[in-house]
Structures are given as structure tokens and as C-alpha cells.
PDB file of C-alpha atoms in Angstrom:
ATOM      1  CA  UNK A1370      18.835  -2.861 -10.755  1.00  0.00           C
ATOM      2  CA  UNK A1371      15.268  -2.054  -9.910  1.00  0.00           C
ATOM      3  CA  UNK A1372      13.013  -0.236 -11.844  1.00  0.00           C
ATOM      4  CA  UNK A1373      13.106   3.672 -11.495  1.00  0.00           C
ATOM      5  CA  UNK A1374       9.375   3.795 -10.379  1.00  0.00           C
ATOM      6  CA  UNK A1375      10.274   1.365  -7.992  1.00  0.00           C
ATOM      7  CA  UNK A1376      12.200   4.089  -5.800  1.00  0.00           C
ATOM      8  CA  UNK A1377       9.719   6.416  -5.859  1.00  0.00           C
ATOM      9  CA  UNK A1378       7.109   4.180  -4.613  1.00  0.00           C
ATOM     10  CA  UNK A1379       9.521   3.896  -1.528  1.00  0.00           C
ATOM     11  CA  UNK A1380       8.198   7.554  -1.529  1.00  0.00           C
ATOM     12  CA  UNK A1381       4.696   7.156  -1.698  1.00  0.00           C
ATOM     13  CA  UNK A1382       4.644   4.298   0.800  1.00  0.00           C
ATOM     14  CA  UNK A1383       6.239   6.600   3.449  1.00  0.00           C
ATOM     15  CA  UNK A1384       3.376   8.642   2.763  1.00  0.00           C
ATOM     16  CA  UNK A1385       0.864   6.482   3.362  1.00  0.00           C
ATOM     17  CA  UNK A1386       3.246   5.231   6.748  1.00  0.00           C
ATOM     18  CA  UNK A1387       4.262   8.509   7.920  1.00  0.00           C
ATOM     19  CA  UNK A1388       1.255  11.083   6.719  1.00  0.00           C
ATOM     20  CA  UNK A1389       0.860  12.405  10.481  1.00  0.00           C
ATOM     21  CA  UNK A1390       4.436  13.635  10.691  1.00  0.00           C
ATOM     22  CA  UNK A1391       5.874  16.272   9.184  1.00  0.00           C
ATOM     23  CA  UNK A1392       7.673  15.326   6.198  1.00  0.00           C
ATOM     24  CA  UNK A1393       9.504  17.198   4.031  1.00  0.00           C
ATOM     25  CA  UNK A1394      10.216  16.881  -0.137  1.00  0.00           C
ATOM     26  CA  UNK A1395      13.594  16.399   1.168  1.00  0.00           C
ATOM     27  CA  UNK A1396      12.801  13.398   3.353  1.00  0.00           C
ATOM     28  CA  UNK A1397      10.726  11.969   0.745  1.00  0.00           C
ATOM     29  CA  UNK A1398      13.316  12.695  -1.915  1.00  0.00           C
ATOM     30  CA  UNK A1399      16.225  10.536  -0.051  1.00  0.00           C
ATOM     31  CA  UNK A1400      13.828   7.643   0.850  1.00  0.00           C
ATOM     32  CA  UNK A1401      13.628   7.527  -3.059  1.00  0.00           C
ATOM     33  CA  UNK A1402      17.708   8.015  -3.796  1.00  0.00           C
ATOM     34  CA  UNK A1403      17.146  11.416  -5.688  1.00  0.00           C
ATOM     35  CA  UNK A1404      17.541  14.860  -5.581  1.00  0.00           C
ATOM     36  CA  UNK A1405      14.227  17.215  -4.323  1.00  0.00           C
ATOM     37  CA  UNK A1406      14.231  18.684  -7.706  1.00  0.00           C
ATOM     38  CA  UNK A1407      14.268  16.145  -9.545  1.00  0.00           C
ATOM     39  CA  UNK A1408      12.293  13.616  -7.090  1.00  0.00           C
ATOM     40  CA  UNK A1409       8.997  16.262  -7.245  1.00  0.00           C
ATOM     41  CA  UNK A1410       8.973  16.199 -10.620  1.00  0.00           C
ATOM     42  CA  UNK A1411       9.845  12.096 -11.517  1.00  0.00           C
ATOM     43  CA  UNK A1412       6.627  11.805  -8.398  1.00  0.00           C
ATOM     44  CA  UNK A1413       4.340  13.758 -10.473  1.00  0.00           C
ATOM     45  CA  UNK A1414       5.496  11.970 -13.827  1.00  0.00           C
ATOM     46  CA  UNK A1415       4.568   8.520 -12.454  1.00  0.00           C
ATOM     47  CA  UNK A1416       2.050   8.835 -10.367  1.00  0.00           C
ATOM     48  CA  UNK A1417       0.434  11.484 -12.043  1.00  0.00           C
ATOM     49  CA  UNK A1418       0.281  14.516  -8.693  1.00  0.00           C
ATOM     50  CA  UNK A1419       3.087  15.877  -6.363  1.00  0.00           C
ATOM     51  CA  UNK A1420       4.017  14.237  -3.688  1.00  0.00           C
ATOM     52  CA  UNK A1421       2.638  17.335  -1.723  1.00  0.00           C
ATOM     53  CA  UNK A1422      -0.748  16.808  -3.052  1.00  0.00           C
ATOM     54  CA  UNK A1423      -0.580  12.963  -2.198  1.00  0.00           C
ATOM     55  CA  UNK A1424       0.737  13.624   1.169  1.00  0.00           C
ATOM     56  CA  UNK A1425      -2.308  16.124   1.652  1.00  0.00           C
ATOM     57  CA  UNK A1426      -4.880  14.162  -0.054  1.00  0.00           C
ATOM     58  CA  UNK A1427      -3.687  11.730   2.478  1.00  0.00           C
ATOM     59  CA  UNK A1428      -4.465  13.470   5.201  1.00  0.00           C
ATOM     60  CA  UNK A1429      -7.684  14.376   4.577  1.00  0.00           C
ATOM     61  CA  UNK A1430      -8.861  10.627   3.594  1.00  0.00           C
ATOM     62  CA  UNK A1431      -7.416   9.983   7.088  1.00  0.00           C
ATOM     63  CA  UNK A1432      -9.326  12.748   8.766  1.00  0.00           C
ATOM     64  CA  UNK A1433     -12.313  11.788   7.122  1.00  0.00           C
ATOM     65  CA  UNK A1434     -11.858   8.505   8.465  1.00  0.00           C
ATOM     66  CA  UNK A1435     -11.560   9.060  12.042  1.00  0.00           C
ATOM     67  CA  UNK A1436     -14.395  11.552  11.500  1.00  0.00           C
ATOM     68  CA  UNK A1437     -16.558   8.886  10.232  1.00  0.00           C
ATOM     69  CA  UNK A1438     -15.401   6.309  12.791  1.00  0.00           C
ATOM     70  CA  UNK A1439     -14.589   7.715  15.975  1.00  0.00           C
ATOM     71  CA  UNK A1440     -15.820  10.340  18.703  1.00  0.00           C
ATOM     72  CA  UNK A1441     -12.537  12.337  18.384  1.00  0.00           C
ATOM     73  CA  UNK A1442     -12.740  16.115  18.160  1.00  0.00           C
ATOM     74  CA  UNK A1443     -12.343  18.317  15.405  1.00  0.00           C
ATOM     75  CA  UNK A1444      -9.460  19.668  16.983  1.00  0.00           C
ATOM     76  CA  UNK A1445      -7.517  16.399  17.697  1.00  0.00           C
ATOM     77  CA  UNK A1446      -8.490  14.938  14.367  1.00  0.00           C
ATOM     78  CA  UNK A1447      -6.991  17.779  12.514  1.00  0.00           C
ATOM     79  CA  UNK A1448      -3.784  17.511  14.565  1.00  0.00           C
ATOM     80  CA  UNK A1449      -3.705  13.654  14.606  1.00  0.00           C
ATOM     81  CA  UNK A1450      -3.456  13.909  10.934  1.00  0.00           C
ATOM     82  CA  UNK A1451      -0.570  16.107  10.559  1.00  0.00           C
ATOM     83  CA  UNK A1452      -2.409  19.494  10.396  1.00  0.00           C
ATOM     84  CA  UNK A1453      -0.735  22.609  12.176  1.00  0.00           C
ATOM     85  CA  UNK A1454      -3.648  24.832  11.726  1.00  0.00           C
ATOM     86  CA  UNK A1455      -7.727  24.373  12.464  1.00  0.00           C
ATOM     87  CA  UNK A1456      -8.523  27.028  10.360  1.00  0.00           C
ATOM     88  CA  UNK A1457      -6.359  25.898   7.016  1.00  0.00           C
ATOM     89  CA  UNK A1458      -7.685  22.111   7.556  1.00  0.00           C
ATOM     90  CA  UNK A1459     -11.708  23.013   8.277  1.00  0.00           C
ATOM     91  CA  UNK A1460     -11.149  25.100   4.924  1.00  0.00           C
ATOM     92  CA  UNK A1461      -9.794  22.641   2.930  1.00  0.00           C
ATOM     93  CA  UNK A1462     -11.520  19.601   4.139  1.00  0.00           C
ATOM     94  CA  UNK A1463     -14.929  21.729   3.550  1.00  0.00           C
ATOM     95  CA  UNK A1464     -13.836  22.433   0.000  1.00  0.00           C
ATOM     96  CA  UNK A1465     -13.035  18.966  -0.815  1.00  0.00           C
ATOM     97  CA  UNK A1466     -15.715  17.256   0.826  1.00  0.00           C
ATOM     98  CA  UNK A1467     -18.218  19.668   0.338  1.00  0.00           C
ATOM     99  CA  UNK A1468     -19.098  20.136   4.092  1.00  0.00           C
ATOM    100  CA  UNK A1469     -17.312  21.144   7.204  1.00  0.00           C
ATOM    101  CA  UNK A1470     -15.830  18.456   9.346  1.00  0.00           C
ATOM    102  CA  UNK A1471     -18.764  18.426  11.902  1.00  0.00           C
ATOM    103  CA  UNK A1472     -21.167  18.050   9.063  1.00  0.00           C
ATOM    104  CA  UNK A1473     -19.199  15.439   7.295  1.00  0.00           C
ATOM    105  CA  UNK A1474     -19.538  13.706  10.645  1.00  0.00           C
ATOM    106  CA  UNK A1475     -22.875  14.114  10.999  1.00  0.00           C
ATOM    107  CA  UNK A1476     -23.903  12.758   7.566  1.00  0.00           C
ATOM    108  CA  UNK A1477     -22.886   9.517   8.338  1.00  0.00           C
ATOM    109  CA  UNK A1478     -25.109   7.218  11.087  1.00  0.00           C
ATOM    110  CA  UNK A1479     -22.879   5.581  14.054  1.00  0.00           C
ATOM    111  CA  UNK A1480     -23.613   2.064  11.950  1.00  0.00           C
ATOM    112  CA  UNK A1481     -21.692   2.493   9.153  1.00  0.00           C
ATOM    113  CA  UNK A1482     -18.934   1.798  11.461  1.00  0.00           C
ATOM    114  CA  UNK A1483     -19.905  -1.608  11.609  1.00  0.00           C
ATOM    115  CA  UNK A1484     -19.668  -2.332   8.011  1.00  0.00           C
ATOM    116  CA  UNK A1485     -16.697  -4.479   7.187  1.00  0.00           C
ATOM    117  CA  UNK A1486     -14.204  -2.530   4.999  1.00  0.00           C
ATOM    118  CA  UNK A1487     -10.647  -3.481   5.284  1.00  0.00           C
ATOM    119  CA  UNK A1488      -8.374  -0.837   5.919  1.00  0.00           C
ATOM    120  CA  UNK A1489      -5.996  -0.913   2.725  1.00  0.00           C
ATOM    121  CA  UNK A1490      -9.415  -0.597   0.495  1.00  0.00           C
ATOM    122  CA  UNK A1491     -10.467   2.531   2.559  1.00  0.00           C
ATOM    123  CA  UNK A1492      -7.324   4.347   1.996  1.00  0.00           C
ATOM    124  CA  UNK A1493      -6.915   3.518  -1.524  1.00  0.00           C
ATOM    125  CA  UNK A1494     -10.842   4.130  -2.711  1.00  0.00           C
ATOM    126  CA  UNK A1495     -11.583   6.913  -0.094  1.00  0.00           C
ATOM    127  CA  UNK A1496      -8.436   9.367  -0.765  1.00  0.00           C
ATOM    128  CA  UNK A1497     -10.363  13.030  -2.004  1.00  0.00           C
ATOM    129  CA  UNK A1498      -9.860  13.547  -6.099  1.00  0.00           C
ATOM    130  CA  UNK A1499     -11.925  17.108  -5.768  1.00  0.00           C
ATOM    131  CA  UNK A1500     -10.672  19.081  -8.776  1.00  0.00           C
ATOM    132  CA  UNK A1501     -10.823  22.069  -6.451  1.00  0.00           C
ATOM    133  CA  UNK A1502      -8.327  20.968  -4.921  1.00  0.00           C
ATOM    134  CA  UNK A1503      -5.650  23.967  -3.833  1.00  0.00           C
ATOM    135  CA  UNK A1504      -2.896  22.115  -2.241  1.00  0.00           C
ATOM    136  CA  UNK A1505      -1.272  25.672  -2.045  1.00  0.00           C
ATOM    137  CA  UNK A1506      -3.666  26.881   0.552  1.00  0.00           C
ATOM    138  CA  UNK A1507      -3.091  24.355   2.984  1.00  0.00           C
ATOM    139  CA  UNK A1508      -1.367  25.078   5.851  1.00  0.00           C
TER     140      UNK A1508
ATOM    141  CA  UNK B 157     -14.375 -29.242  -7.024  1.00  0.00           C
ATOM    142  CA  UNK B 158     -12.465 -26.292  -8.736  1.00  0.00           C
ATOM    143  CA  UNK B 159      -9.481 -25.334  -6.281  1.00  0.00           C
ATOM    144  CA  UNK B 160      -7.151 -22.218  -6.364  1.00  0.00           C
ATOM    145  CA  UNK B 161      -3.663 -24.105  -7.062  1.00  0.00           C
ATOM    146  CA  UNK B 162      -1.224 -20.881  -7.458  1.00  0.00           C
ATOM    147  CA  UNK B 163      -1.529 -17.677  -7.938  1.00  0.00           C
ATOM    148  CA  UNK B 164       0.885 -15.008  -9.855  1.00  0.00           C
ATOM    149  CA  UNK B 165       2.766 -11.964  -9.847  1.00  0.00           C
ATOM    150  CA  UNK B 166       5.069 -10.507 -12.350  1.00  0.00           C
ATOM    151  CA  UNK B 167       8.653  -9.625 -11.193  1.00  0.00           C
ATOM    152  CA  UNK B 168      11.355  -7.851 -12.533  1.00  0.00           C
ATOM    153  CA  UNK B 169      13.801 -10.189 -11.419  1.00  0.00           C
ATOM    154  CA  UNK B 170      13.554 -13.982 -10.684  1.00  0.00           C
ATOM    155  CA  UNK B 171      16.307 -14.075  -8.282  1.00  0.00           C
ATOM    156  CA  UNK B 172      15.694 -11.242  -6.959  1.00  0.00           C
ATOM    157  CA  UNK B 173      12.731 -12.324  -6.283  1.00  0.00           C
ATOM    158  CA  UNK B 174      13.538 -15.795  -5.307  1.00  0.00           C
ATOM    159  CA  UNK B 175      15.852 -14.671  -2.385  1.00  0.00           C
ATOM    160  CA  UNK B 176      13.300 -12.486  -1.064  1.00  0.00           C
ATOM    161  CA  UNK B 177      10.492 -14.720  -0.704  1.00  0.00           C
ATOM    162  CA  UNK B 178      12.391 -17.618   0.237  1.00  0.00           C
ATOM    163  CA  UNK B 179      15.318 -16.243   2.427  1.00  0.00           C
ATOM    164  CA  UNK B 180      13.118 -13.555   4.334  1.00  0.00           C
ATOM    165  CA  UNK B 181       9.779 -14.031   3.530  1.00  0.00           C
ATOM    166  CA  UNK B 182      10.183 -17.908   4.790  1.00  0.00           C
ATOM    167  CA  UNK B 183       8.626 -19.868   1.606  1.00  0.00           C
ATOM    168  CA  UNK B 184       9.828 -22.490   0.034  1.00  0.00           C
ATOM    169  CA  UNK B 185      10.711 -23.598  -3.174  1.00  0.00           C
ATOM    170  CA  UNK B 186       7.608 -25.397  -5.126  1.00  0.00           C
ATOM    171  CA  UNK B 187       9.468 -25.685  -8.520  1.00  0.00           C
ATOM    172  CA  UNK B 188      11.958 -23.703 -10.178  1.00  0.00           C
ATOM    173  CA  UNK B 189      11.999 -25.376 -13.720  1.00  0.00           C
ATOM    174  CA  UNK B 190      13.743 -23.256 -16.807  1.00  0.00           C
ATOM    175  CA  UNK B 191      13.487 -23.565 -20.518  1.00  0.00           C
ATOM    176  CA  UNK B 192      16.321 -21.996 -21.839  1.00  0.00           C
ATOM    177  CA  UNK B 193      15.925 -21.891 -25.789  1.00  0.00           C
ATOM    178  CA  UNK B 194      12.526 -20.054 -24.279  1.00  0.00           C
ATOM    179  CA  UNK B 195      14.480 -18.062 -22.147  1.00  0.00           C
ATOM    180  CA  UNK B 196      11.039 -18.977 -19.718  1.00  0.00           C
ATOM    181  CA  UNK B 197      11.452 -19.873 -15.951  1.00  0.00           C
ATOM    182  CA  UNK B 198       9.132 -21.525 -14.092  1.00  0.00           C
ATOM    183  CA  UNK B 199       8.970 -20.636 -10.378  1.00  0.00           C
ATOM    184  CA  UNK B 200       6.953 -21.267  -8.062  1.00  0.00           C
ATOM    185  CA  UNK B 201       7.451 -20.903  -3.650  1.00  0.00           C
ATOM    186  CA  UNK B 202       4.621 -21.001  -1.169  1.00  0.00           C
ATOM    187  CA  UNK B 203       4.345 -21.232   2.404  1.00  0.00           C
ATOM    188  CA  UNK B 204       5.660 -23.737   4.865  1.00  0.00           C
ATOM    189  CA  UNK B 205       2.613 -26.394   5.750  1.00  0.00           C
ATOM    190  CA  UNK B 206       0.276 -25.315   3.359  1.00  0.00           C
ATOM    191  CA  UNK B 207       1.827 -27.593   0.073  1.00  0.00           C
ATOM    192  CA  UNK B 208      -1.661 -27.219  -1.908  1.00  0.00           C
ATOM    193  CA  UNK B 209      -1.543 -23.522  -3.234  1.00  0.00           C
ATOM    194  CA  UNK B 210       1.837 -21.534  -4.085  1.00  0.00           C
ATOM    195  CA  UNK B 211       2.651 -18.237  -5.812  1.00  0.00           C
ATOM    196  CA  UNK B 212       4.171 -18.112  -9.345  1.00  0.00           C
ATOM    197  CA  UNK B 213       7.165 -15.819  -9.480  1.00  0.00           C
ATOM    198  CA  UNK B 214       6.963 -14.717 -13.075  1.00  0.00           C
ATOM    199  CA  UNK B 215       9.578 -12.622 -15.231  1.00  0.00           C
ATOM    200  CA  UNK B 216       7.847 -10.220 -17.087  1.00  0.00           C
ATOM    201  CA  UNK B 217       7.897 -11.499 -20.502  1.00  0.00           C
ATOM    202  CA  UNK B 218       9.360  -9.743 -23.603  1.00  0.00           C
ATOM    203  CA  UNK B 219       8.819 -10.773 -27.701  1.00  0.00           C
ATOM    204  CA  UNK B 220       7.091 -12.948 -28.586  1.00  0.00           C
ATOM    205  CA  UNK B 221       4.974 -13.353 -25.788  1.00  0.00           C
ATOM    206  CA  UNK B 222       4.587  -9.508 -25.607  1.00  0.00           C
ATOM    207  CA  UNK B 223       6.116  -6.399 -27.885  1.00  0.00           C
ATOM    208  CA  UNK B 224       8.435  -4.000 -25.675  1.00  0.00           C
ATOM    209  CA  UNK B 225       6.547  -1.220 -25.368  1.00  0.00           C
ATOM    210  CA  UNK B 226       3.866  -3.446 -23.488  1.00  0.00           C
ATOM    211  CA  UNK B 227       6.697  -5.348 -21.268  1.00  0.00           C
ATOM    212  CA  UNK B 228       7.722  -1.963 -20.625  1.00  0.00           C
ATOM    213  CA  UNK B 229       4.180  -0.962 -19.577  1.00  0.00           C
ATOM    214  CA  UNK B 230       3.815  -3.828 -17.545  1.00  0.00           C
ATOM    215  CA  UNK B 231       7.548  -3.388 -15.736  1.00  0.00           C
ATOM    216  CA  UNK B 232       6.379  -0.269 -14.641  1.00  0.00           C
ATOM    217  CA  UNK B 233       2.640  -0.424 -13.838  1.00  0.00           C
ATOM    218  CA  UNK B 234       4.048  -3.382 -10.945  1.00  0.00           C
ATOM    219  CA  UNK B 235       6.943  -0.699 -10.199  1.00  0.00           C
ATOM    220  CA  UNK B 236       4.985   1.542  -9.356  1.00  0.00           C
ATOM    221  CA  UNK B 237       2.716  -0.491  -6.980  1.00  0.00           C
ATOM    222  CA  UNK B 238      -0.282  -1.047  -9.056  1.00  0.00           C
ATOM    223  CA  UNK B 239       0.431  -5.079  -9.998  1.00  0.00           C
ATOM    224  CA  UNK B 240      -1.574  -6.819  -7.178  1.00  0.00           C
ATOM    225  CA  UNK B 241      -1.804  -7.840  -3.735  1.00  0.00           C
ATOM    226  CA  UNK B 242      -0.746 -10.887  -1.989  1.00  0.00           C
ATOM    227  CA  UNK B 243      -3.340 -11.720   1.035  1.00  0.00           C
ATOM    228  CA  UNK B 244      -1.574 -13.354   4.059  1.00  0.00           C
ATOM    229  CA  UNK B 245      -3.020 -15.261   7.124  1.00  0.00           C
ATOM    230  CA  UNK B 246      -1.103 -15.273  10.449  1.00  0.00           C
ATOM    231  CA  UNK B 247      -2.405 -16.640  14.106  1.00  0.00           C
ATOM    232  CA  UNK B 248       0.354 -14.143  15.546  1.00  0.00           C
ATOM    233  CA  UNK B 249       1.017 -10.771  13.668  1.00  0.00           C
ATOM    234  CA  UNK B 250       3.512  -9.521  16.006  1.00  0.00           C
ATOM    235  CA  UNK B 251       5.470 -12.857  16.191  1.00  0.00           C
ATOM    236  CA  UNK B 252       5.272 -12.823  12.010  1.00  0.00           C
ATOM    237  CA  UNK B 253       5.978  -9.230  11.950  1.00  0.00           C
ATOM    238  CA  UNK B 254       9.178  -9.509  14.541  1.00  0.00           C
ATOM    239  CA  UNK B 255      10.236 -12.792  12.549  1.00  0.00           C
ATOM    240  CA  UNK B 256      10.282 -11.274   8.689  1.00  0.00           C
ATOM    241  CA  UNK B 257      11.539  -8.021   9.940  1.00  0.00           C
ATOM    242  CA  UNK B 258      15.066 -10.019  11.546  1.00  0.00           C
ATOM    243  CA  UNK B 259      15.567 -11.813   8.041  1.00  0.00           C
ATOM    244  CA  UNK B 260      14.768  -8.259   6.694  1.00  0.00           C
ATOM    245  CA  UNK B 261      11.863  -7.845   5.037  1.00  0.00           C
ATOM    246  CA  UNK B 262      11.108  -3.966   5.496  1.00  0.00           C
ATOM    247  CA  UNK B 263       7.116  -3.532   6.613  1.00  0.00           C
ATOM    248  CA  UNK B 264       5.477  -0.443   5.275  1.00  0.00           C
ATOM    249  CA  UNK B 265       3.071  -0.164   8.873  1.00  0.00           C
ATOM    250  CA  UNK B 266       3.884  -1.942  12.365  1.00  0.00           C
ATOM    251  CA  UNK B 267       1.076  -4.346  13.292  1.00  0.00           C
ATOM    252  CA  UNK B 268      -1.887  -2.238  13.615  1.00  0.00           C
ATOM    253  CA  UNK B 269      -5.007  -3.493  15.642  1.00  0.00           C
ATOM    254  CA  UNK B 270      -8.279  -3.283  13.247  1.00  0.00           C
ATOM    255  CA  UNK B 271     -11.576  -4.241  13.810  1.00  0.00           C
ATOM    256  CA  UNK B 272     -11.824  -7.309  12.184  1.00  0.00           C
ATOM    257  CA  UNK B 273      -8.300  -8.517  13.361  1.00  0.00           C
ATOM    258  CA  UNK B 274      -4.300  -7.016  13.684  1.00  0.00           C
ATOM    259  CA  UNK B 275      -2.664  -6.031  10.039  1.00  0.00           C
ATOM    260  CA  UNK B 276       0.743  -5.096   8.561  1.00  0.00           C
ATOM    261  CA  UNK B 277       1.636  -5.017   5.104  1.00  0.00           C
ATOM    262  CA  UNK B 278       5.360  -4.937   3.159  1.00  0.00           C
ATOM    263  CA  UNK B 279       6.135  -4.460  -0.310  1.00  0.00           C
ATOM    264  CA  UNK B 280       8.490  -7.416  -2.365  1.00  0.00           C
ATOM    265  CA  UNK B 281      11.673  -6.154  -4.588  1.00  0.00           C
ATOM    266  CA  UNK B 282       9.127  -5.663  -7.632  1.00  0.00           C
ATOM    267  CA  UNK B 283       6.311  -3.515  -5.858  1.00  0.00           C
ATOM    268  CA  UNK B 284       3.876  -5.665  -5.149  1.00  0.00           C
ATOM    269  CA  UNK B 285       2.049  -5.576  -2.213  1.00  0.00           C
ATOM    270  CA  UNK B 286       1.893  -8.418   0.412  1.00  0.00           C
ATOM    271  CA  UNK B 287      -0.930  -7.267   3.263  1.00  0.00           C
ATOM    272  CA  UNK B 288      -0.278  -9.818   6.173  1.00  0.00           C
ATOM    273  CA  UNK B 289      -3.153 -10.152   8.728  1.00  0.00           C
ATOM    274  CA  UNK B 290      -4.532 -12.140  12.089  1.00  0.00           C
ATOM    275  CA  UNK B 291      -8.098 -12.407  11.798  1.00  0.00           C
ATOM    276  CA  UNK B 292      -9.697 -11.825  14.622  1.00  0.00           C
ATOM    277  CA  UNK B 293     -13.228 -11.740  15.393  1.00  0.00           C
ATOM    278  CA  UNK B 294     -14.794  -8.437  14.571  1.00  0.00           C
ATOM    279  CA  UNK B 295     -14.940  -5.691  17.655  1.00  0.00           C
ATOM    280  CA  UNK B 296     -14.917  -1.879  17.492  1.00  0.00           C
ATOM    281  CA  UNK B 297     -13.009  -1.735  20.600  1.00  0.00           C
ATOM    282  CA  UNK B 298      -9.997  -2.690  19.160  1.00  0.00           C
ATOM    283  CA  UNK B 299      -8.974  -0.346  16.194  1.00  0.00           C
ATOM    284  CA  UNK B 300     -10.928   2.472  14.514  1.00  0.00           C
ATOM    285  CA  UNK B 301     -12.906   1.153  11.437  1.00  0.00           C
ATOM    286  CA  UNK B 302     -12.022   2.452   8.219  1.00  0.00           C
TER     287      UNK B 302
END
């Protein structure tokens, strides 16, 4: 019998997998064997945000990313990310970072790609905590 | 010399456990030795051809080694994903990937090409993470860099 947390990091991990897609609280609900209800809330209880937030916060670590790291446009970053509007990402990813995409971009020199980061440490240290964050705004 | 002989993570469940890295992860069994007035069980598995380091499967201990609120602390911190990570070398991701995925080990990410080699990762029954990874020498051209 594993441990109730246990199913709901099924949750998170096809988060982490599946962030470009678009997943629902339904889909993440069944991956973890309960009910939507009941899933967002036991998410939020454990890890300590909703699984919307995480999925979103997601996201934007990933867009950051591939903003930092490759030559990709604005555009096709947003999209390769799982945004389904410009507008809504640009707004949010300026809020939480501070700076619009382009900027972001532009604050960090084409070297830093060469530094040696493995890819589990950037997602798990670089994922946005901005307490401005307004998941409801997103898009 | 000061060597790295095993390392540890805590389980939930010693057979559990057992099965998984034995049966579909591939290890074998280093020692599996129990004291039973103790209720203590000492197991170890580790890789095929590499007999000098292994990984301690270890129950997560109740009174007296620990009160229950802490065991119950510690059951759920590894539940939830934050025990540890397990770092795995492969020459062949794919091959490893394509080989623990028929015995059924469940990856989180296919292999994914990365600058400094190809990596996958999977979760055991208790949570923690096992990140599973050719090295390969370091090159932008192959994956984006985090």
C-alpha cells in the first residue's frame, strides 16, 4: 500500500513530463487515483501550491530556459511551452521575471550556455517563486 | 584511501522495494540479512559488474530508533519525492532505457539528448529519484543547455 503522497507525486512528475501539453486537473487527478476535487486540494496540501500553479510555474522555468539557451523566437518559445496566447505569456513571464521575454534574453551573454548545469538541477532551482504570482491571469 | 562502499535510501517497503530493483531495475542482491527481535533488515543490491559499491534498501525505522511522528515525517518527505537521488552511468541510454522499460520500470522522460551527454530518469516504488545518464562529451549541438 503506498504512501498517499506517493500518488500524487505520479501527478507532479507528469508535470514536469508533460508541461507542453495541455493537461487538464482531470488528467492529473486520474494519474494520481483520485477525484479532481479532492486531487487539487490533497496537491496543494502536500506540496504546498495547486497543481495549476506548478504546471504554470513550470512553464515559465521552461521558457526561461530556452530563452536563455537557444535562438528560438518569442513566439515559438511561448507555444513550445504549452502557452495558447503571446499576449497572456509576455504578461506573466514579465511579471515574474521582472522583464519581458526579449529582455530576459538579452540579460544573459551567449556563454552562460556553456556552463555545465545538469538539467534536473535547472528545473528544480530555476522554477519562478514570484509572490506576484496570478496563476488566474494566465491564459 | 577512503572509498564510497554503499549508499542509502529509505523505503517504505523492503520487498517492495527488493522486487523493483532487482527484478526490473537489473541489480543484484549484495546481502539481505534480518534481525528479527530488532525487527531490522539489512539489504543491500547494486549493479551487475560493479561488486565494490551497492545501495542500502532501508525500511524507514519506527521506536526506538525514531518516535512516530518523525517516521511519519520521514515516510512522507521520500513520498513525496524529496528523499534523494540515485545517479546512474550507462554507455547506451536508449538500450538501458528500452531494457528497464520491458521488465517495467516506468521512466518519467524518454532519453533526452543534453549537452553534456543523453539522460532519462524514473522514480522507485518509494519516490525516490533514479536519474540515469550516458556521458558524453560536452557539445551544444546536441541538446539545449539548461
Amino acid at each position: 500500500m503506498a504512501h498517499p503522497a506517493r500518488h500524487l507525486l505520479r501527478a507532479k512528475d507528469l508535470i514536469d513530463a508533460r508541461y507542453a501539453e495541455d493537461l487538464t486537473v482531470a488528467d492529473l487527478a486520474a494519474v494520481a487515483g483520485l477525484s479532481p476535487a479532492h486531487f487539487s486540494r490533497e496537491f496543494r496540501r502536500t506540496f504546498g501550491e495547486s497543481p495549476h500553479r506548478y504546471l504554470l510555474t513550470r512553464r515559465l522555468e521552461r521558457a526561461a530556459a530556452l530563452l536563455r539557451n537557444t535562438d528560438g523566437s518569442v513566439t515559438d518559445i511561448c507555444f513550445a511551452v504549452g502557452h495558447t496566447s503571446l499576449g497572456s505569456f509576455t504578461t506573466t513571464f514579465t511579471r515574474v521575471y521582472g522583464m519581458s521575454p526579449t529582455a530576459y534574453r538579452a540579460s544573459f551573454p551567449p556563454a552562460r550556455r556553456l556552463i555545465r548545469v545538469p538539467d534536473c538541477v535547472a528545473r528544480v532551482y530555476g522554477r519562478p517563486q514570484n509572490r506576484t504570482f496570478r496563476e488566474a491571469a494566465v491564459g | 584511501m577512503v572509498r564510497i562502499a554503499n549508499a542509502q535510501f529509505w523505503v517504505h517497503d523492503q520487498d517492495e522495494a527488493l522486487d523493483f530493483y532487482t527484478t526490473k531495475v537489473g541489480f543484484e542482491v549484495r546481502a539481505d540479512v534480518s534481525m528479527d527481535e530488532w525487527g531490522f533488515r539489512w539489504l543491500v543490491v547494486g549493479p551487475v559488474g560493479q561488486p565494490d559499491i551497492g545501495l542500502v534498501l532501508m525500511g524507514i525505522p519506527g521506536p526506538p530508533m525514531t518516535d512516530a511522528e518523525t517516521a511519519a515525517q520521514m515516510a512522507e518527505v521520500v513520498a513525496k519525492g524529496a528523499g534523494g537521488t540515485l545517479f546512474l552511468e550507462t554507455d547506451d541510454c536508449q538500450a538501458a532505457y528500452d531494457e528497464l522499460s520491458a521488465r517495467g520500470v516506468v521512466f518519467n522522460d524518454p532519453p533526452t539528448p543534453q549537452p553534456y551527454g543523453i539522460d532519462t530518469s524514473f522514480r522507485d516504488p518509494a519516490g525516490n529519484n533514479v536519474r540515469l545518464t550516458q556521458v558524453l562529451e560536452f557539445s551544444l549541438d546536441r541538446g539545449v543547455a539548461p
